[in-house]
C-alpha cells in the first residue's frame, strides 16, 4: 500500500495568513514495500469556492474547479515543490491536491489547504493606537487596557483577526485570550520589517454584542536590550494595530479596526520588561473589560500614533508557545534561609501559579539557574537582569496567573510572600519556545552521553525563542551570530528549524550594513552606535553558513536564492578589507572562550588572522557551492579564483615550507583541516600534530566557540576517531561530560562554569544555558549514529549511513525525521560482531558504509524498515 502523509505548504500544515508568493508543497510517502520511489506526481490548486470532493481522484475533478494543474510530471520531487500559480489573491483560501505514482505502479492522493493573509499589509484600514500617556518614558509605563465593543447582526462565515504591535501584545475576544502564541508579534529588525499574526476567530464571535480587548508590554521594542541601558531602540511609542475582517453569509464583508473609537483604561500590569520581569496588581483588574456589556463611560479615548514601522509582513517564523509544563521537584530552604522551588530542569519560560489569599497579599518570584557553592540562591550571573515577578492578590478566591510580556531563564525560583500561604503544587514552570517540531532522538550505551544529548535539546529549546539567542537569562538574550552558526547544523537536525532560520536570516539581510558588514547580533540592537564594531570572523560568517545549512537540511533552495546577495556582500566585505587574500585586520572575537587564552582574556590562543582567513576561505567556498546550486555561472567564474587565492595565501602565511601549521593550537589545526586549507600532502602531519596537541593536554580539548564544533569531526575524518571518542567520553574537566557530572541540565557557556570545588568561573559571563558547545550534537548524529546525507544532494534524499563505534561505545541508536520521512539507525557491537538495523524512508536511497569495510564495499539500498547488516 502507498499513502501520503505530512502534507505541508511552506513547511506548515494548513497555514493561515500566508505571504502572497508562489507557495511550495511537500508530502511524504508511506509504503509497506521496500525500494519505493516516487515516479511521478500531479499537483493541483483549487480556490475556496470550488473544492473537489474529498478523496476524489484529481483526474475526475472538472477543469473549472482547478486554478492550476501541473499535469502528470515524471519526477521524484516531493519536498518544497513549487506550484505554478503566478499570483495569489489576498485573504483567500486554497486547497491543493497531489497525486503520486510510485515505481511499483501504485497511486496515492493527498490534500491540504492554505490561506493567504493580507500580503504586506501596505495600507492598513486600522490605525496604530495606544493608551499610553504621551511623552512618558516606557520604563515607567503600565500596560493600558484597550477595548472596543461591536455588534454582529448577520451570520458570519469567516472572521480573521490580523494584529501587530510596537511592543508585545495580547488580544482577547469576549473574555477569552485569542490564540496560543506568546511574545507576539515576535522580534524582527523592526525598523525594516515587523510581523503580523493571523487568527481564525470565527468560532469565538457571538451574535449581537461582542467585545475585543487588547493590551501590550514593552517587549523587544522598548525594553532595555544589551548591557548598556540601551532602551527604546526602535522607538518611544508602544502601540497596536488590529483589523478584524468579517465575511458574512450574504456575501458582504466588514472590517472592524483599531481607531479612535477604541477606549482605554489603566490596567493591572504595572510594568513589564524582557530582562526585568513583570509587576501585576490584580486589584486593578477591570472585571469584564474585554466582554460585551461593560459600562465603559469612564474609559478614556485612545491616542493614534505614527508608527516607526512601515513594512508589515505576515508571520515568517514559528509561533512562540507553551510546551512542557513542569512541577517543582523539591522545595529547598537554603543556608541563608530562602525558600526556593527547584523545577529540576533549566528552562526558558515563566511560572504560572494559582494562589488564594486576602486582598493585597503579595508574592514575589526571583529566578536563578544554580545555587552557589554554599547552596545559596545565586543571582550574580544574571548581571543587571532582575527577572523579578511581583504579584498582588485581589483576594476573591483562587486566582491563576502567569506573566504575559516577559520570560525568564531558570531552574530555581525564590519565593517571598506577604500574608500568603502556599504549597509547591500551586506552581508550574511553563516552557516557552518557538514551535519547532522535534525531529530527532538519540540514545546510546552511555547514560552521561544520553544526558548530554538531552541537555543539547534543552539548550535549543531555551534559546530558540523567536530568535537564536546566546542565553535566555542574563542581560543579553541576543541573536549572537557566532553562536547561531556554530549550532545551526545541530539545530536543524534536532528540530524542524527551517521557518525559524528563514525569518532570522531575512533579518540578517535586513540588518546587514550597506557595505556588506554583518552585525554581531541579529536583530542588531547596536545599530547606529558610532563606536559599535561589527563583522567578526566566525560571527559574520553566519551570513553564509546558516543559509547553506538550512538549504542542505531542508532543500530550501528559495532561501539560498534570497540570501545569496547577502552571502556575496559578506564575502565582498571581507575582500574589501584589503588583505589581498588574507583577512588580517579588524576586531575579532577569535576562538572565544578557548581554554588556551591568556589569563584574564576571553580570546583563545589561535591567532585571529588565521581564524579570519580560514573563515574567509570557508565563506567563499560556501558562496561557490550556493552559486553552483543556483546555476550562477558568472559568480562561479568570479569567486573560484578568489577562493584559490585565499587558500594559497593561507598556506603561504600559516604553513611552514615543511608543512607544519605555524599556530600550535588545536583550533588552528581543526580549521585548517576542516576547511580543506592544507595541501593533501600536509594533512597527515597536521592531524598528527593535532592529535599530539590533544594528547599532550591530558587528552582533552582547549578549543573555544570556533574550534569546538569541528574538533571531533576533524579527528574522525582524518583517522583519529578513537581520540574523538575519548574526548566525548571524558568526564573530567574540560569536556562535554564534565558539566553533566555536575548535574547540568543544559549546555554551559564555559567548560568550567562550576568548578570542581563548586566555585564559579566568573560572575559576569557565566550562563548555564548557552547552546554553542551543544554543536557536538551533529557529530553524535552523523558519526556515532551514522546518519548523514550525500554531499551533493540536500535533505536526506540520498542518505549516507556510516556508523562509527569506538572504545567504550558499544551501542547507539538515533532517529531523524527528514523531509522524506524517518531514518532510524541502531547498532550494537558484541564480542564478535557489529549489527546494524536501519529504517530508510520511501522515496530515498541510502549508501551504507560498515565499520572495518573499505569505501568501495559500501552497500546501496532502497527504502524499507528493519534492514539489517552484520559485520
Ligand atoms: C555572548 C556570546 C557571544 C559573545 C561574543 C557574549 O556575551 O554571550 O555567546 O557570542 O558575547 O563573543
Short mmCIF file of C-alpha atoms and ligand atoms in Angstrom, two decimals, residues 227 383 470-471 474 476 480-483 539 589 592 705 749 765 770 772, ligand 1:
data_model
loop_
_atom_site.label_atom_id
_atom_site.label_comp_id
_atom_site.label_asym_id
_atom_site.label_seq_id
_atom_site.Cartn_x
_atom_site.Cartn_y
_atom_site.Cartn_z
CA UNK A 227 24.06 45.69 28.74
CA UNK A 383 24.11 40.67 35.79
CA UNK A 470 23.12 33.21 23.17
CA UNK A 471 21.39 32.69 26.50
CA UNK A 474 21.11 37.48 31.78
CA UNK A 476 21.79 39.65 26.72
CA UNK A 480 24.56 36.40 18.51
CA UNK A 481 25.61 35.37 15.02
CA UNK A 482 28.64 33.33 16.11
CA UNK A 483 26.62 31.11 18.41
CA UNK A 539 30.33 35.60 13.73
CA UNK A 589 36.21 37.51 18.96
CA UNK A 592 36.04 32.84 22.02
CA UNK A 705 33.44 28.64 20.22
CA UNK A 749 28.74 28.76 28.35
CA UNK A 765 29.98 35.78 31.95
CA UNK A 770 24.33 28.61 26.24
CA UNK A 772 27.11 26.76 21.36
C1 LIG B 1 27.72 36.09 24.34
C2 LIG B 1 28.31 35.06 23.42
C3 LIG B 1 28.72 35.82 22.20
C4 LIG B 1 29.84 36.69 22.66
C5 LIG B 1 30.63 37.38 21.62
C6 LIG B 1 28.81 37.01 24.73
O1 LIG B 1 28.47 37.95 25.64
O2 LIG B 1 27.02 35.55 25.39
O3 LIG B 1 27.73 33.87 23.34
O4 LIG B 1 28.95 35.10 21.07
O5 LIG B 1 29.42 37.58 23.63
O6 LIG B 1 31.83 36.87 21.69
#
